[in-house]
GROMACS .gro file of N, CA, C and O in nm:
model
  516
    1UNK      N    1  -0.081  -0.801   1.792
    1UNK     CA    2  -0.222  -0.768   1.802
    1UNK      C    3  -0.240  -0.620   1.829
    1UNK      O    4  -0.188  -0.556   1.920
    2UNK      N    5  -0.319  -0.577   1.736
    2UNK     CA    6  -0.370  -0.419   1.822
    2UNK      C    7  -0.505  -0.381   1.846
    2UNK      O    8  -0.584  -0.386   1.752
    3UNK      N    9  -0.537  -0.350   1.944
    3UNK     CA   10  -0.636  -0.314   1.985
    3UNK      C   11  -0.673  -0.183   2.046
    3UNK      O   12  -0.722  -0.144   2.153
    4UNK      N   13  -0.639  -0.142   1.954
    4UNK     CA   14  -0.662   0.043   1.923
    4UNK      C   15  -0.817   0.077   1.924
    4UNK      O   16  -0.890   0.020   1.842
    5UNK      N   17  -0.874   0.175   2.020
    5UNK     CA   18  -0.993   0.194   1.989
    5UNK      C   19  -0.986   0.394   1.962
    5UNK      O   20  -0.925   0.485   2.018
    6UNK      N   21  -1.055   0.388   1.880
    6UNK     CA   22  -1.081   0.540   1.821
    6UNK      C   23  -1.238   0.577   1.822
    6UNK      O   24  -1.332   0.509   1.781
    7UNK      N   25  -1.238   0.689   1.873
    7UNK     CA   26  -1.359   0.709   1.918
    7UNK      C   27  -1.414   0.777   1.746
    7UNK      O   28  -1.326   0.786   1.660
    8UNK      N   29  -1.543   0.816   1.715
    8UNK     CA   30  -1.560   0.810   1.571
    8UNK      C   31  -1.532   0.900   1.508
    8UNK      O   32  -1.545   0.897   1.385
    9UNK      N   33  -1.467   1.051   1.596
    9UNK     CA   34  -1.464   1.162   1.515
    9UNK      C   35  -1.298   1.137   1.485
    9UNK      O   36  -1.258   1.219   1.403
   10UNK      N   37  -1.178   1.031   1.537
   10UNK     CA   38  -1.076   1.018   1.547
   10UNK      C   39  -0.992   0.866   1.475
   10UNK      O   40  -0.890   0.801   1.499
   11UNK      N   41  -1.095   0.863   1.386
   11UNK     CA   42  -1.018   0.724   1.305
   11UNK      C   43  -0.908   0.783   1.204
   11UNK      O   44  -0.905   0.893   1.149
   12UNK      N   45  -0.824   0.683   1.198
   12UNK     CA   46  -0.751   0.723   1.028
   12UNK      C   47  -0.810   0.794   0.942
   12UNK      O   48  -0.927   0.785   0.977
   13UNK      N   49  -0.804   0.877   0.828
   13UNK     CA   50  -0.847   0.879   0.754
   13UNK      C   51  -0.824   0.759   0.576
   13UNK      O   52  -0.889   0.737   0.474
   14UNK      N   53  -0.700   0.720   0.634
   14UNK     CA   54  -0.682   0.630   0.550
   14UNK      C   55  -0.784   0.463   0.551
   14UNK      O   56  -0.781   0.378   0.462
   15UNK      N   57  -0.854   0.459   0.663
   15UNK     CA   58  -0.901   0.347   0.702
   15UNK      C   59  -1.032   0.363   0.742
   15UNK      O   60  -1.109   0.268   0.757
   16UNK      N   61  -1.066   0.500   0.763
   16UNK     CA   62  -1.191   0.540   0.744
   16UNK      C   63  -1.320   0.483   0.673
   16UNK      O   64  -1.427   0.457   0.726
   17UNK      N   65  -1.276   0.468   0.510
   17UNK     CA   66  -1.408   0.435   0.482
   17UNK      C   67  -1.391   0.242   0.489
   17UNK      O   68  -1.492   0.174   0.469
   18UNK      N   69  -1.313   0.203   0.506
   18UNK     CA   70  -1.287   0.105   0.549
   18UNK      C   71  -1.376   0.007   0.699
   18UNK      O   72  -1.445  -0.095   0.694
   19UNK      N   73  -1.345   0.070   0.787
   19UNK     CA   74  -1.432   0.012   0.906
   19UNK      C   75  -1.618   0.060   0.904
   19UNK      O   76  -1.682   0.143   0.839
   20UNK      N   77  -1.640  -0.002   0.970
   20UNK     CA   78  -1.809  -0.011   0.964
   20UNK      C   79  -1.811   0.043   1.109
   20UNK      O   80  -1.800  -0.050   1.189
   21UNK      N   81  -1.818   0.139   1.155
   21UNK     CA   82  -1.816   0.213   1.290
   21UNK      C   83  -1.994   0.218   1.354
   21UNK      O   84  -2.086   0.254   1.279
   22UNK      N   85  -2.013   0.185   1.472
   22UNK     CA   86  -2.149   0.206   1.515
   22UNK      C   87  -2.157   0.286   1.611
   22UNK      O   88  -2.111   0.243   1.717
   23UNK      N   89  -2.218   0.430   1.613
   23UNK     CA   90  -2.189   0.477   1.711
   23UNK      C   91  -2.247   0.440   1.823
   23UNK      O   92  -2.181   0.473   1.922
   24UNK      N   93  -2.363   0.374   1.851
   24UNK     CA   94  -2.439   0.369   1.979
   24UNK      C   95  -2.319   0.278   2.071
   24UNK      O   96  -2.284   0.315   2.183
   25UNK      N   97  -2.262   0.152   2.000
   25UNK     CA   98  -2.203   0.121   2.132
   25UNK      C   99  -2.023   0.121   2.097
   25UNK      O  100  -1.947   0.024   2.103
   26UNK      N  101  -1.990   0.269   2.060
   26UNK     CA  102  -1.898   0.289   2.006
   26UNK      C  103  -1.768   0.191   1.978
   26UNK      O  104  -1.648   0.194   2.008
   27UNK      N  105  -1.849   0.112   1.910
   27UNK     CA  106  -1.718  -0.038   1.855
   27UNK      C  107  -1.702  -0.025   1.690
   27UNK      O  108  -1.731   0.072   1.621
   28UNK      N  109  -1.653  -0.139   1.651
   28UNK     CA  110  -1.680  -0.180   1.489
   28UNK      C  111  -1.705  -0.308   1.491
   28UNK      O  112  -1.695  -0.399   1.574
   29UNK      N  113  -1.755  -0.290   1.327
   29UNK     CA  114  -1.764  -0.460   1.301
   29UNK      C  115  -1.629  -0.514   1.252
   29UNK      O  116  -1.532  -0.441   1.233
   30UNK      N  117  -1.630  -0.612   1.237
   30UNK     CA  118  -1.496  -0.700   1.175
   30UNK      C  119  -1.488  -0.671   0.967
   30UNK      O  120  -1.554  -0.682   0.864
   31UNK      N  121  -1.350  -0.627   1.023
   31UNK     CA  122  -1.301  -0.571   0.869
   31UNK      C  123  -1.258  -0.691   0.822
   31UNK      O  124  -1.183  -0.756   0.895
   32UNK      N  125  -1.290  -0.736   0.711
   32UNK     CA  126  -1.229  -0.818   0.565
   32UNK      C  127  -1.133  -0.738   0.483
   32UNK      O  128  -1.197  -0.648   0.429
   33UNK      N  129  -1.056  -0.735   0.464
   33UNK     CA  130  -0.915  -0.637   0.383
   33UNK      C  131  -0.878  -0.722   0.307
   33UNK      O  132  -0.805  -0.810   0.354
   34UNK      N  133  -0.919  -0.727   0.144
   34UNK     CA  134  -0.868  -0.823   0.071
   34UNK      C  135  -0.741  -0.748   0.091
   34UNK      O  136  -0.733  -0.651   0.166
   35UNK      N  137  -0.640  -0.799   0.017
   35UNK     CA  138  -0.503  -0.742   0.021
   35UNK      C  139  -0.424  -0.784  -0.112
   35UNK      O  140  -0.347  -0.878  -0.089
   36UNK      N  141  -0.422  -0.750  -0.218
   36UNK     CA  142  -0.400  -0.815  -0.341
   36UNK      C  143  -0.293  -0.664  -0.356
   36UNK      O  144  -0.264  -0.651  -0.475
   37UNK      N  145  -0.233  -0.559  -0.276
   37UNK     CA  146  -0.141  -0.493  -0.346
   37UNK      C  147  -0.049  -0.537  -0.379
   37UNK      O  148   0.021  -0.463  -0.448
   38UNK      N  149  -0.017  -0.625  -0.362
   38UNK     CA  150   0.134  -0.711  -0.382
   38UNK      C  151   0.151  -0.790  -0.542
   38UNK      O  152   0.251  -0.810  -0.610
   39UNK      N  153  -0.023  -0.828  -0.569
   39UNK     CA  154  -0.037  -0.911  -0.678
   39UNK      C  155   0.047  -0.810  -0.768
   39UNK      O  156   0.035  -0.687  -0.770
   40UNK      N  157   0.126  -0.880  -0.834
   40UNK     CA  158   0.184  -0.842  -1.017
   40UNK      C  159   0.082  -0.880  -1.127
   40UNK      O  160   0.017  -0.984  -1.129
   41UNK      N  161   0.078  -0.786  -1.214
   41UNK     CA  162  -0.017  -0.880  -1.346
   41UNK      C  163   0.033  -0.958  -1.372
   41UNK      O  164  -0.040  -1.052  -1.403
   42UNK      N  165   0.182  -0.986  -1.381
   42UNK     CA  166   0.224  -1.135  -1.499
   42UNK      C  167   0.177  -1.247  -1.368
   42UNK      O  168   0.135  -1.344  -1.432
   43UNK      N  169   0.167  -1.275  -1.250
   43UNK     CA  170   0.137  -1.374  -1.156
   43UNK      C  171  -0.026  -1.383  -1.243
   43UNK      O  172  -0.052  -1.503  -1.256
   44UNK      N  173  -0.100  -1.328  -1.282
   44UNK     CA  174  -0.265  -1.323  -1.268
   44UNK      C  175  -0.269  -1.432  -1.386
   44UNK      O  176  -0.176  -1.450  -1.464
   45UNK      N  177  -0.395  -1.505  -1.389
   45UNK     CA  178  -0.400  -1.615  -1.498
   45UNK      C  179  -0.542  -1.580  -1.526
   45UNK      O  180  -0.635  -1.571  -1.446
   46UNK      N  181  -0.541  -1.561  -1.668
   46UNK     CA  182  -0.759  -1.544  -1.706
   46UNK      C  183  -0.794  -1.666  -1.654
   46UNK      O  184  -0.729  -1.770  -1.643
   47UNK      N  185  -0.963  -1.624  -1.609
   47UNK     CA  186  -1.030  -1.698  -1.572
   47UNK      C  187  -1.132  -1.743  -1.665
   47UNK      O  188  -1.229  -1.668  -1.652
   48UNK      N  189  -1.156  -1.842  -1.762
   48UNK     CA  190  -1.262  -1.880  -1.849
   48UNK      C  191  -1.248  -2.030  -1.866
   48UNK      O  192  -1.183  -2.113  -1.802
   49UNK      N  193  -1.366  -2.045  -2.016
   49UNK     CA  194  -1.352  -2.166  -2.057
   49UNK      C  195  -1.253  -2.259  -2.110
   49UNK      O  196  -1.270  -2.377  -2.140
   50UNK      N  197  -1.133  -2.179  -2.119
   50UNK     CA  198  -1.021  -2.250  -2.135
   50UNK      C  199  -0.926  -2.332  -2.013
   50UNK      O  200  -0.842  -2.421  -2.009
   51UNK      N  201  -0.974  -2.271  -1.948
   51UNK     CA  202  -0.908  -2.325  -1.823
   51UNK      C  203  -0.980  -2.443  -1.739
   51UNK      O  204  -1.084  -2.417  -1.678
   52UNK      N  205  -0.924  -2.577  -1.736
   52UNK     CA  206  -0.964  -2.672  -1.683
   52UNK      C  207  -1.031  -2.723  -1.543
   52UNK      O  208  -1.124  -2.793  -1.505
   53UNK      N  209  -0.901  -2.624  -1.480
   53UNK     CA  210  -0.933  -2.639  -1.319
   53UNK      C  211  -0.847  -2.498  -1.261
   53UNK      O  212  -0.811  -2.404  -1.332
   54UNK      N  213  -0.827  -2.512  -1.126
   54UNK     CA  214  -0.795  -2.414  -1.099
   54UNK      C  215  -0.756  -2.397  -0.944
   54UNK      O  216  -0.846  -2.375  -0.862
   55UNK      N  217  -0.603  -2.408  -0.899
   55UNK     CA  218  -0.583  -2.439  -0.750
   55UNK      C  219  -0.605  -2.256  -0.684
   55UNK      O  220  -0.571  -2.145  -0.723
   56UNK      N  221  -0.668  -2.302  -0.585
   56UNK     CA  222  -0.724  -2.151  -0.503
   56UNK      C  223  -0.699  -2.167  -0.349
   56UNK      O  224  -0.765  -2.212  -0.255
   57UNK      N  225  -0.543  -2.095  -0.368
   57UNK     CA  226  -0.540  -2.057  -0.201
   57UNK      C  227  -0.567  -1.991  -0.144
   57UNK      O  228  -0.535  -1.886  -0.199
   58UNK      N  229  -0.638  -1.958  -0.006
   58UNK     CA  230  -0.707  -1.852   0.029
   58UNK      C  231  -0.634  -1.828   0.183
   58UNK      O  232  -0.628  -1.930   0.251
   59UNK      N  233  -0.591  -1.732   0.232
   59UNK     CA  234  -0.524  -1.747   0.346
   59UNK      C  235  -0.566  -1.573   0.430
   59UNK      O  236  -0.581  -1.461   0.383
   60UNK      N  237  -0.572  -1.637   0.589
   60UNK     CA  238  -0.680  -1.538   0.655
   60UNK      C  239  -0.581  -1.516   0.734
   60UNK      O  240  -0.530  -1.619   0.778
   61UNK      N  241  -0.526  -1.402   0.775
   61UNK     CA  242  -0.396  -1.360   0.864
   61UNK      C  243  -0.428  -1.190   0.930
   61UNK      O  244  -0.464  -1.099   0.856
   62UNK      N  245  -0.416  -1.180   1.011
   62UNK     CA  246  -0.407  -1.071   1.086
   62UNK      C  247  -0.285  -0.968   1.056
   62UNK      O  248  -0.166  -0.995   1.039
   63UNK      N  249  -0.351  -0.837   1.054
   63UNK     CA  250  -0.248  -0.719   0.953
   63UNK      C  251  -0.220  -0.605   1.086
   63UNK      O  252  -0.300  -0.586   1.178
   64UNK      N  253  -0.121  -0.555   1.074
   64UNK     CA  254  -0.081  -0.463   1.181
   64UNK      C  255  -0.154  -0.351   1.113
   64UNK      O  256  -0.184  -0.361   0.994
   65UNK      N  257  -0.185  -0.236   1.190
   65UNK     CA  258  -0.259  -0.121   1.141
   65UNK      C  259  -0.154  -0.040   1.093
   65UNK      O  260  -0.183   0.027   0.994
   66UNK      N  261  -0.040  -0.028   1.136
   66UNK     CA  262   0.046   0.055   1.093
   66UNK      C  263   0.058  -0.037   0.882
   66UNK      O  264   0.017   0.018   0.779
   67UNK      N  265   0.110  -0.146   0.891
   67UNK     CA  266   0.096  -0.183   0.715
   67UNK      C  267  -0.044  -0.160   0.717
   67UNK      O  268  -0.073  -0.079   0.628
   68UNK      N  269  -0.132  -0.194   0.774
   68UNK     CA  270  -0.307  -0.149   0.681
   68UNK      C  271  -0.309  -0.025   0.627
   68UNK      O  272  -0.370   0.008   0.525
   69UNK      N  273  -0.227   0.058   0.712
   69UNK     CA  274  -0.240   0.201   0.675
   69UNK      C  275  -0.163   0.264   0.564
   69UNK      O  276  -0.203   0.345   0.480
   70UNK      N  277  -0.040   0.209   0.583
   70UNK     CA  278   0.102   0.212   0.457
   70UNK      C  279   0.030   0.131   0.361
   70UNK      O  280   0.050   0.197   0.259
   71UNK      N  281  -0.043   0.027   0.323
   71UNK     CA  282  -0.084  -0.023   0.165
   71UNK      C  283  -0.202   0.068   0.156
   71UNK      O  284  -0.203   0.129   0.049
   72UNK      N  285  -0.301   0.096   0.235
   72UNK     CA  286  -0.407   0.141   0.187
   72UNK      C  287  -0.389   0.322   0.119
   72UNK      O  288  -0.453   0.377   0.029
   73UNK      N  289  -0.265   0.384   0.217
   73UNK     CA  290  -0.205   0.487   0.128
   73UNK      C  291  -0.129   0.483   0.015
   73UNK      O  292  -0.139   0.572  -0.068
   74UNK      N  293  -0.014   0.343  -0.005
   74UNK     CA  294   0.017   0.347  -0.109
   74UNK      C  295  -0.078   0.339  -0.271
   74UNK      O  296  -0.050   0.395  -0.377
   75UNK      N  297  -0.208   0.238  -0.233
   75UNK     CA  298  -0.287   0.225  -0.307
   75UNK      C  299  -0.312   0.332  -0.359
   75UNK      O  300  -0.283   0.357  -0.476
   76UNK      N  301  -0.381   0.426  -0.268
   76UNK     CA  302  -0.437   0.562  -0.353
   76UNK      C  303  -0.347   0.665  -0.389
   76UNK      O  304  -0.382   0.769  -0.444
   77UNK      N  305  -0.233   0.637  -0.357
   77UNK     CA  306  -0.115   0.717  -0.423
   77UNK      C  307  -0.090   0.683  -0.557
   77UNK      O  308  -0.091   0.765  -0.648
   78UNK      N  309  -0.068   0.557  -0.572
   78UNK     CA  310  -0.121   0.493  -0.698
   78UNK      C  311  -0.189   0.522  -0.803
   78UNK      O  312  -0.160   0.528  -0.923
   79UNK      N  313  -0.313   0.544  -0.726
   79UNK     CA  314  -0.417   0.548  -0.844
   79UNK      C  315  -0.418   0.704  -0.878
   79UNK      O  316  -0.417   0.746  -0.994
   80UNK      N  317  -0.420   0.803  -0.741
   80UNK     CA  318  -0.388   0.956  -0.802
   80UNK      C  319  -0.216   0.961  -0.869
   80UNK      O  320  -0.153   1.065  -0.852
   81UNK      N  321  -0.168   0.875  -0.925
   81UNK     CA  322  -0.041   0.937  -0.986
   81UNK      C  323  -0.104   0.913  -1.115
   81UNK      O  324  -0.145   1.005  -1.186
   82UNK      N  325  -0.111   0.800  -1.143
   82UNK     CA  326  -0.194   0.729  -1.252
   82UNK      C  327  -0.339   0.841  -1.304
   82UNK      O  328  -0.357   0.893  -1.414
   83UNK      N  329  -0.400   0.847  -1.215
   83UNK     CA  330  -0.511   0.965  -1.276
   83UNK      C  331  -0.439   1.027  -1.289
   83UNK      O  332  -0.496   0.981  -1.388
   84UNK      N  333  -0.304   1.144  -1.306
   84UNK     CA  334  -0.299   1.262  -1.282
   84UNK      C  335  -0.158   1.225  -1.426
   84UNK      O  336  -0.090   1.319  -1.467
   85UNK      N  337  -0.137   1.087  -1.481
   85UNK     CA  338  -0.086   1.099  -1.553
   85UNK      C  339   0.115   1.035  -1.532
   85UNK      O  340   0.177   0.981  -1.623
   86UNK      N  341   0.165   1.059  -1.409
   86UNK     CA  342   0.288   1.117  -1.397
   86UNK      C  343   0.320   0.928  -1.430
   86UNK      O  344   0.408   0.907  -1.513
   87UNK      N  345   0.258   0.816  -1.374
   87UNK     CA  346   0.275   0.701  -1.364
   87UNK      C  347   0.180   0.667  -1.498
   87UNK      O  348   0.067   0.699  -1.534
   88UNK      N  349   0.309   0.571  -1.561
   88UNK     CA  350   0.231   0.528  -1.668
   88UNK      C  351   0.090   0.386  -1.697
   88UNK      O  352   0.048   0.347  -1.806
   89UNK      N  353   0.062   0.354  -1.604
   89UNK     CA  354  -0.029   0.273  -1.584
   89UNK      C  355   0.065   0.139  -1.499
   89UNK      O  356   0.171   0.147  -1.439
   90UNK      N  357  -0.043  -0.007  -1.531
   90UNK     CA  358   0.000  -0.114  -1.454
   90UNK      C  359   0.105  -0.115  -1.466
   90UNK      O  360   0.168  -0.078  -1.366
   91UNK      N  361   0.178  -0.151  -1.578
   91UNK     CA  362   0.319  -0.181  -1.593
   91UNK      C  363   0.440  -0.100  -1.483
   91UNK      O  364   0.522  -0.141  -1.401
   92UNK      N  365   0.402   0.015  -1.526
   92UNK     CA  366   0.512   0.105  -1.452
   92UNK      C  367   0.483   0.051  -1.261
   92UNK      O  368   0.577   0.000  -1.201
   93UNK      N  369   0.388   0.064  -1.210
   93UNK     CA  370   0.314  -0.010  -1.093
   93UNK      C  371   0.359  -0.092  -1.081
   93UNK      O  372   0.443  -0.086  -0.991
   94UNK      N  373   0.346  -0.215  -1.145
   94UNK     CA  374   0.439  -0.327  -1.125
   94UNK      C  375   0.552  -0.360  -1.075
   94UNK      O  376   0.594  -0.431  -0.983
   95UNK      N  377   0.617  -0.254  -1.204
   95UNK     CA  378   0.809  -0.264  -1.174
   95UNK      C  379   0.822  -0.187  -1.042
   95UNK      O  380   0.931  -0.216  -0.994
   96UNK      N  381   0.766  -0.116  -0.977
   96UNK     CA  382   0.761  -0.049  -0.867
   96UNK      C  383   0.736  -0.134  -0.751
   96UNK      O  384   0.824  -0.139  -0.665
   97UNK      N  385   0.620  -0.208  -0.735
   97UNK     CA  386   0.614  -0.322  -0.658
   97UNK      C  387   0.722  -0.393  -0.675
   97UNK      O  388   0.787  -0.413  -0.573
   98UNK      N  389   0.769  -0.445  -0.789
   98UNK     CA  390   0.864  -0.596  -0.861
   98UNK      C  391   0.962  -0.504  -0.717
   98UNK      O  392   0.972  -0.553  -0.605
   99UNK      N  393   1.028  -0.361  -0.760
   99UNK     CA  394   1.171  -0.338  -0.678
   99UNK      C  395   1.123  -0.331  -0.543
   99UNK      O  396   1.221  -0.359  -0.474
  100UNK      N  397   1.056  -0.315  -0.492
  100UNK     CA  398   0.988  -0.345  -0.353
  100UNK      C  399   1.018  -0.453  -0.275
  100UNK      O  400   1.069  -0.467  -0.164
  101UNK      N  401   0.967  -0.541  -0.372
  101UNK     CA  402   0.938  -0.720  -0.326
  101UNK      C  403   1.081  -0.763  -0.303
  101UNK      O  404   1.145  -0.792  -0.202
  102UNK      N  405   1.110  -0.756  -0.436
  102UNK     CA  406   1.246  -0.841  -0.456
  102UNK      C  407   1.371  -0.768  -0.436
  102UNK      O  408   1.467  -0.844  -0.419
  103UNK      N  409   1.399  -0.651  -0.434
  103UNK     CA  410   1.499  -0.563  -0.384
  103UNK      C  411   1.537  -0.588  -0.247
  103UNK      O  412   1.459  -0.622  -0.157
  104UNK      N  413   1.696  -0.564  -0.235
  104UNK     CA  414   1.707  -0.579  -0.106
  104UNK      C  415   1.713  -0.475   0.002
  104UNK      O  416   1.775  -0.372  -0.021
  105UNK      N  417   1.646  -0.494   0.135
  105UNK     CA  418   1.632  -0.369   0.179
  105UNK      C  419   1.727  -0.259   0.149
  105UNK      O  420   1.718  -0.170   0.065
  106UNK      N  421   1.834  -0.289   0.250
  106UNK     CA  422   1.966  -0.234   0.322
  106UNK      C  423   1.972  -0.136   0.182
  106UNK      O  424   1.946  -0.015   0.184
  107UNK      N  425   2.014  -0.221   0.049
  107UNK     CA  426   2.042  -0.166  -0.068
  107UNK      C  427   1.936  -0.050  -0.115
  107UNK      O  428   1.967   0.061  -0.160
  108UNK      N  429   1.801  -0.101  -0.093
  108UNK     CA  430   1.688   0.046  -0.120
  108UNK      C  431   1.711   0.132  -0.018
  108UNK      O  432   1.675   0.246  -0.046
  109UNK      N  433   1.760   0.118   0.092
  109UNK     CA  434   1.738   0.211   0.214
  109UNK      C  435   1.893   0.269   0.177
  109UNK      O  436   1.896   0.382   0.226
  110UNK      N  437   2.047   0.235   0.099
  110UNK     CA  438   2.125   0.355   0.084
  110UNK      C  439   2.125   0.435   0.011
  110UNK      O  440   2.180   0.545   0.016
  111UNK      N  441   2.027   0.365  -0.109
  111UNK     CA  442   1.988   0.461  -0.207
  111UNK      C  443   1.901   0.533  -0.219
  111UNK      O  444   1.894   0.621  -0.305
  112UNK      N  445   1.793   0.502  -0.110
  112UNK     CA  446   1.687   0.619  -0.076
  112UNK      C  447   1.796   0.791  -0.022
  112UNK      O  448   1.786   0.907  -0.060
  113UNK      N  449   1.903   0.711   0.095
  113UNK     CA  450   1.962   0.794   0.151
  113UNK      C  451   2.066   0.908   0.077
  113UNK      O  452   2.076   1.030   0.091
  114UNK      N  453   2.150   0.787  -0.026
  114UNK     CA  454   2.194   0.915  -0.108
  114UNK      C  455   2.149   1.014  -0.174
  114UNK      O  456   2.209   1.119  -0.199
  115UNK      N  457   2.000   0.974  -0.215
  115UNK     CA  458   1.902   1.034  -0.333
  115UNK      C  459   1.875   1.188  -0.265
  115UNK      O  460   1.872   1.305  -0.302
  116UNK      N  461   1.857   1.109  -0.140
  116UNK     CA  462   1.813   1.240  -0.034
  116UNK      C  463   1.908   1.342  -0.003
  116UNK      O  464   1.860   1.455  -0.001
  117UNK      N  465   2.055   1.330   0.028
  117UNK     CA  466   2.190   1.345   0.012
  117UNK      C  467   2.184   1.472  -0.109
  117UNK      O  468   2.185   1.595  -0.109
  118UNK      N  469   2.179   1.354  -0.217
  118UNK     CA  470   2.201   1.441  -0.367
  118UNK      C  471   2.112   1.552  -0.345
  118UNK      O  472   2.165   1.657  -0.311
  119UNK      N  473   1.978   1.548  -0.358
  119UNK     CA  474   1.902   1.686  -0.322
  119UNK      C  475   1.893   1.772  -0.243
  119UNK      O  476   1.823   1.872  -0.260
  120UNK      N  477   1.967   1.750  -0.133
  120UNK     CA  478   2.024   1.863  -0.022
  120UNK      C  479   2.110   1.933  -0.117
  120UNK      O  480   2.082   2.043  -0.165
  121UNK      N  481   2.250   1.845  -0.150
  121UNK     CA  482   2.358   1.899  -0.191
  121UNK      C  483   2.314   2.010  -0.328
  121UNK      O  484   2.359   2.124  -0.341
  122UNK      N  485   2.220   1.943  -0.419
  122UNK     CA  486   2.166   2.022  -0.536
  122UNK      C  487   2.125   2.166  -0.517
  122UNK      O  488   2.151   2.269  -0.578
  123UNK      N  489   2.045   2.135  -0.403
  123UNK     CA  490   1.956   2.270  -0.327
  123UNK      C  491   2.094   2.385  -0.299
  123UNK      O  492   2.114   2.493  -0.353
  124UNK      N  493   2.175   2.312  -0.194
  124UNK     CA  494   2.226   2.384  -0.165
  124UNK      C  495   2.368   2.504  -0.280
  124UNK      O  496   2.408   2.621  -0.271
  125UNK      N  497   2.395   2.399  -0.363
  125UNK     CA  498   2.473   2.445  -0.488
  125UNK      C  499   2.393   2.564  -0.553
  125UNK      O  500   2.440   2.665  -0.605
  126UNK      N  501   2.215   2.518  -0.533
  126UNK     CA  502   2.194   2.627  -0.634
  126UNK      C  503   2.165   2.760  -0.550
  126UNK      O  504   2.170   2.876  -0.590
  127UNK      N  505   2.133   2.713  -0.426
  127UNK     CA  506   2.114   2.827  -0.326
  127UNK      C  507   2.289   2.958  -0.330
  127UNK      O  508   2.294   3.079  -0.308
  128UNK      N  509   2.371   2.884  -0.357
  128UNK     CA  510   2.495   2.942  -0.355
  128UNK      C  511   2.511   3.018  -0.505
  128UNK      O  512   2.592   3.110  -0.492
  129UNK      N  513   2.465   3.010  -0.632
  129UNK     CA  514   2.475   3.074  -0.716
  129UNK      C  515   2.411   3.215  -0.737
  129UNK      O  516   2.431   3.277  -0.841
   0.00000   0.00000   0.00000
């Protein structure tokens, strides 16, 4: 549970336009956070007249602010890579989530480390020429 209070000039900015802040009795109202970053397109099914019925789970769970804050930045990292070109739309997004989800940590976390490794060592090779 957290129960973090931020007075209004001192919220996230990531979560900012997010909460409904009142200043007179300096609280908020209760945030709804859909949370669909996780969804993949191939999971999504059209919704029309072809479709008969349709099972709909809906599930209401409490989010730590620290992940509210990590998806709601990854989101717009997202979408400014994508505006700006460097990410090629959903697809590429996807496979990015897909190695997220289903990757195993330990294994993303040595290869984050070497990656990081390699670009010291790069830096430093070229710093020496």
């Amino acid at each position: 549970d957290d129960y973090t209070r931020y007075p209004g000039n001192n919220i996230p900015p990531q979560i900012k336009k997010e909460l409904q802040y009142e200043a007179a009795t300096l609280g908020y109202y209760p945030t709804l956070y859909m949370n669909d970053f996780w969804l993949l397109k191939e999971n999504m099914v059209p919704v029309n007249d072809t479709l008969p019925a349709l099972n709909l789970t809906i599930t209401v769970a409490p989010i730590s602010l620290m992940m509210w804050q990590m998806q709601i930045s990854m989101e717009n990292s997202f979408k400014v890579q994508i505006e700006l070109g460097s990410m090629g739309g959903d697809k590429e997004t996807d496979e990015l989530k897909r190695v997220l989800l289903e990757g195993n940590p330990i294994l993303l976390g040595i290869t984050m480390a070497v990656s990081l490794l390699h670009s010291v060592f790069d830096i430093l090779a070229f710093k020496n020429d």
